[in-house]
């Protein structure tokens, strides 16, 4: 019976991910749809594995005997989740330590770590309280107005705690790479994250100046890993046109997360109810 539960969860997860397509819509609709399809399938599988592990390898459920094979599968999958989290956390800690080895300087009215490279880079590196890291090339190349627009964008990442939340989303990505559309959904979420930070910055600086800064920074290519890092050019050149168009268009409101948008995720916890039918 436990094996049937696992197979059902895998089938639902596969079906949901396969149903995704990149439809157009406003930022809020795209974010909610992409986040749900990215998170719900792995959460359903995870909760199913937790339920099977809690019920144990012996007993009955719905008049059917349970075996040790499903229990072992759940144990292996949860161990894989745990190992992946530890690995990513270690890589993130290395990124943070590398950033902290850079000298602390004043950039405009903000303090930042100075990366000794001629490449154009600015990003938030860390977990819940990330640090601003800028490259020497960025400070020397950009005008004060362009530099201020870049810093405003990075303040948007800090405001939304993007480094923290995308660390966990990156963990989900690494654990469910075998599910359909994992990479397209990940890229969509990255692009929406950057659009949100762009929108935050556009309320403080000239959107045209920010668009010009974006063109300069993205053209220089990535400098650091995406783990625990949220940078101006992290969504890639393939999303550049979309971001520039959004900056030049009338501003679109970006609502804060609302409780009702998370109601759908409660369905992923249904496998836990099966525990009461186990004996």
C-alpha positions as CSV (number, residue, x, y, z in Angstrom):
1,X,0.0,0.0,0.0
2,X,2.9,2.3,0.8
3,X,4.3,1.7,-2.6
4,X,1.0,2.6,-4.2
5,X,1.1,5.9,-2.3
6,X,4.6,6.7,-3.6
7,X,3.7,5.8,-7.2
8,X,0.6,8.0,-7.0
9,X,2.6,10.9,-5.6
10,X,5.2,10.5,-8.4
11,X,2.4,10.3,-11.0
12,X,0.7,13.5,-9.8
13,X,4.1,15.3,-9.5
14,X,5.0,14.3,-13.1
15,X,1.6,15.3,-14.5
16,X,1.7,18.7,-12.8
17,X,5.2,19.5,-14.0
18,X,4.4,18.3,-17.5
19,X,1.4,20.6,-17.7
20,X,3.5,23.8,-17.3
21,X,3.8,26.1,-20.3
22,X,5.2,29.6,-20.3
23,X,2.0,31.6,-20.7
24,X,2.0,35.3,-20.6
25,X,0.4,37.3,-17.8
26,X,1.2,39.9,-15.2
27,X,4.0,39.5,-12.7
28,X,1.8,38.2,-9.9
29,X,0.0,35.5,-11.9
30,X,3.3,34.3,-13.4
31,X,5.0,34.2,-10.0
32,X,2.1,32.3,-8.3
33,X,1.8,29.8,-11.1
34,X,5.5,29.1,-11.5
35,X,6.1,28.9,-7.8
36,X,3.2,26.5,-7.3
37,X,4.3,24.2,-10.1
38,X,7.9,24.3,-9.0
39,X,7.3,23.6,-5.3
40,X,4.1,21.6,-5.1
41,X,5.3,18.4,-6.8
42,X,8.5,17.9,-4.7
43,X,6.6,18.9,-1.6
44,X,4.0,16.2,-2.3
45,X,6.7,13.6,-2.8
46,X,8.5,14.8,0.3
47,X,5.4,14.6,2.5
48,X,4.6,11.1,1.1
49,X,8.1,9.9,2.0
50,X,7.7,11.4,5.5
51,X,4.3,9.6,5.9
52,X,5.8,6.3,4.8
53,X,8.8,6.7,7.1
54,X,6.5,7.6,10.0
55,X,4.3,4.5,9.5
56,X,7.3,2.2,9.4
57,X,8.0,-1.0,7.4
58,X,5.4,-3.2,9.0
59,X,1.6,-3.1,9.6
60,X,-1.6,-2.8,7.6
61,X,-3.2,0.0,5.7
62,X,-6.6,-0.2,4.0
63,X,-6.6,-4.0,4.5
64,X,-3.3,-4.4,2.7
65,X,0.0,-5.3,4.2
66,X,2.9,-2.9,3.9
67,X,6.4,-4.0,3.1
68,X,10.0,-2.8,3.7
69,X,10.7,-1.9,0.0
70,X,8.6,1.3,0.1
71,X,10.1,2.2,3.5
72,X,13.6,1.8,2.2
73,X,12.8,3.9,-0.9
74,X,11.4,6.7,1.3
75,X,14.4,6.5,3.6
76,X,16.8,6.8,0.6
77,X,15.0,9.7,-0.9
78,X,14.9,11.7,2.4
79,X,18.6,10.9,2.9
80,X,19.3,12.3,-0.6
81,X,17.3,15.5,0.3
82,X,19.3,15.9,3.5
83,X,22.7,15.3,1.8
84,X,21.8,17.8,-1.0
85,X,20.9,20.4,1.6
86,X,24.2,20.0,3.5
87,X,26.1,20.2,0.2
88,X,24.4,23.4,-0.9
89,X,24.7,24.9,2.5
90,X,28.5,24.2,2.5
91,X,28.9,25.7,-0.9
92,X,26.9,28.8,0.2
93,X,29.0,29.1,3.3
94,X,32.1,29.0,1.1
95,X,30.7,31.9,-1.0
96,X,29.9,33.9,2.1
97,X,33.4,33.4,3.5
98,X,34.9,34.3,0.2
99,X,32.9,37.5,0.1
100,X,33.9,38.4,3.7
101,X,37.6,38.1,2.7
102,X,37.1,41.1,0.4
103,X,37.8,44.6,1.8
104,X,34.9,46.7,3.1
105,X,34.5,50.0,1.3
106,X,32.0,52.8,1.0
107,X,30.1,52.9,-2.3
108,X,27.8,55.9,-2.4
109,X,26.0,55.9,0.9
110,X,26.3,52.1,1.4
111,X,29.0,49.8,2.6
112,X,30.0,47.0,0.3
113,X,32.7,44.3,-0.1
114,X,35.0,45.1,-3.0
115,X,35.8,42.3,-5.4
116,X,39.2,42.6,-7.0
117,X,38.2,42.0,-10.6
118,X,37.7,44.2,-13.7
119,X,34.4,42.5,-14.6
120,X,31.2,44.4,-13.9
121,X,29.5,42.7,-10.9
122,X,27.2,43.7,-8.1
123,X,25.2,41.3,-5.9
124,X,23.9,40.3,-2.5
125,X,25.8,37.3,-1.1
126,X,24.6,35.5,2.0
127,X,21.5,34.0,3.6
128,X,19.0,36.0,5.6
129,X,21.3,39.0,6.1
130,X,23.4,39.1,2.9
131,X,26.2,41.5,2.2
132,X,26.5,43.8,-0.8
133,X,29.5,42.8,-3.0
134,X,30.6,45.0,-5.9
135,X,33.6,44.6,-8.3
136,X,36.3,47.1,-8.7
137,X,35.5,47.2,-12.5
138,X,31.9,48.2,-11.7
139,X,32.9,51.1,-9.4
140,X,35.5,52.4,-11.9
141,X,33.4,52.0,-15.1
142,X,29.9,53.2,-14.2
143,X,28.9,56.8,-13.7
144,X,27.5,57.8,-10.3
145,X,23.9,57.7,-11.7
146,X,24.3,54.2,-13.2
147,X,26.1,52.9,-10.0
148,X,23.2,54.2,-7.9
149,X,20.7,52.4,-10.0
150,X,22.6,49.1,-9.6
151,X,22.8,49.6,-5.9
152,X,19.0,50.3,-5.8
153,X,18.4,47.0,-7.6
154,X,20.5,45.1,-5.1
155,X,18.6,46.8,-2.3
156,X,15.5,45.3,-3.8
157,X,17.1,41.8,-3.5
158,X,17.9,42.6,0.1
159,X,14.3,43.8,0.8
160,X,12.7,40.6,-0.6
161,X,15.4,38.3,1.1
162,X,16.0,36.8,-2.3
163,X,19.3,35.1,-1.3
164,X,17.5,33.3,1.6
165,X,14.4,32.1,-0.3
166,X,16.3,31.2,-3.5
167,X,18.8,29.1,-1.5
168,X,15.8,26.8,-0.5
169,X,14.4,26.9,-4.1
170,X,17.8,26.0,-5.4
171,X,17.8,23.0,-3.0
172,X,14.4,21.9,-4.4
173,X,15.9,22.3,-7.9
174,X,18.9,20.1,-7.2
175,X,16.7,17.4,-5.6
176,X,14.1,17.3,-8.4
177,X,16.2,17.8,-11.5
178,X,14.7,14.5,-12.8
179,X,11.1,16.0,-12.9
180,X,9.9,17.6,-16.2
181,X,10.4,21.4,-16.7
182,X,12.6,21.8,-13.6
183,X,15.1,24.0,-15.4
184,X,12.6,26.1,-17.4
185,X,10.6,26.8,-14.2
186,X,13.9,27.7,-12.3
187,X,14.8,30.1,-15.1
188,X,11.3,31.6,-15.0
189,X,11.6,32.1,-11.2
190,X,15.0,33.7,-11.6
191,X,13.7,36.1,-14.3
192,X,10.7,37.0,-12.1
193,X,13.0,37.6,-9.2
194,X,15.0,40.1,-11.2
195,X,11.9,41.8,-12.6
196,X,10.7,42.3,-9.0
197,X,14.1,43.8,-8.0
198,X,14.0,45.9,-11.1
199,X,10.6,47.2,-10.2
200,X,11.7,48.0,-6.7
201,X,14.7,50.0,-8.0
202,X,12.6,51.8,-10.6
203,X,10.6,53.4,-7.8
204,X,13.9,55.1,-6.6
205,X,15.9,55.8,-9.8
206,X,15.3,56.5,-13.4
207,X,14.2,53.3,-15.1
208,X,16.0,54.2,-18.3
209,X,19.3,54.6,-16.4
210,X,18.7,51.2,-14.7
211,X,18.1,49.6,-18.1
212,X,21.4,51.1,-19.4
213,X,23.2,49.7,-16.3
214,X,21.6,46.3,-16.9
215,X,22.8,46.2,-20.5
216,X,26.4,46.9,-19.3
217,X,26.4,44.4,-16.5
218,X,24.7,41.5,-18.3
219,X,27.1,41.9,-21.2
220,X,30.1,41.3,-18.9
221,X,28.9,37.7,-18.0
222,X,28.5,36.0,-14.6
223,X,31.2,36.3,-12.0
224,X,30.1,34.2,-9.0
225,X,27.9,31.1,-8.4
226,X,24.2,31.5,-8.0
227,X,24.2,29.8,-4.6
228,X,23.4,32.4,-2.0
229,X,23.9,35.1,-4.5
230,X,21.4,37.5,-6.1
231,X,23.0,39.7,-8.7
232,X,21.9,42.3,-11.3
233,X,22.7,40.0,-14.3
234,X,21.9,36.6,-12.8
235,X,18.9,35.9,-14.9
236,X,21.1,35.7,-18.1
237,X,21.2,37.5,-21.4
238,X,18.2,35.5,-22.7
239,X,15.9,37.4,-20.3
240,X,17.5,40.8,-21.0
241,X,14.9,41.9,-23.6
242,X,12.1,41.1,-21.2
243,X,13.6,43.0,-18.4
244,X,14.4,46.1,-20.5
245,X,10.9,46.1,-21.9
246,X,9.5,45.9,-18.3
247,X,11.6,48.9,-17.2
248,X,10.5,51.0,-20.2
249,X,6.8,50.1,-19.8
250,X,4.5,51.7,-17.2
251,X,5.4,50.4,-13.7
252,X,3.4,47.3,-12.6
253,X,2.6,46.9,-8.9
254,X,4.4,44.0,-7.2
255,X,2.2,42.8,-4.3
256,X,3.6,41.3,-1.2
257,X,3.0,37.6,-0.6
258,X,-0.5,37.0,0.6
259,X,-1.7,34.1,2.8
260,X,-4.4,33.0,0.3
261,X,-1.8,32.4,-2.4
262,X,-0.4,29.5,-0.2
263,X,-3.6,27.7,0.3
264,X,-3.0,25.3,-2.6
265,X,0.2,24.0,-1.0
266,X,-1.9,22.5,1.9
267,X,-3.0,19.8,-0.5
268,X,0.6,18.5,-0.5
269,X,0.2,17.6,3.2
270,X,-2.7,15.2,2.5
271,X,-0.4,12.1,2.5
272,X,0.2,12.7,6.3
273,X,-3.5,12.0,6.9
274,X,-2.8,8.4,5.8
275,X,-1.0,7.8,9.0
276,X,-4.3,7.5,10.9
277,X,-5.4,4.6,8.7
278,X,-2.2,2.7,9.4
279,X,-2.2,-0.1,11.9
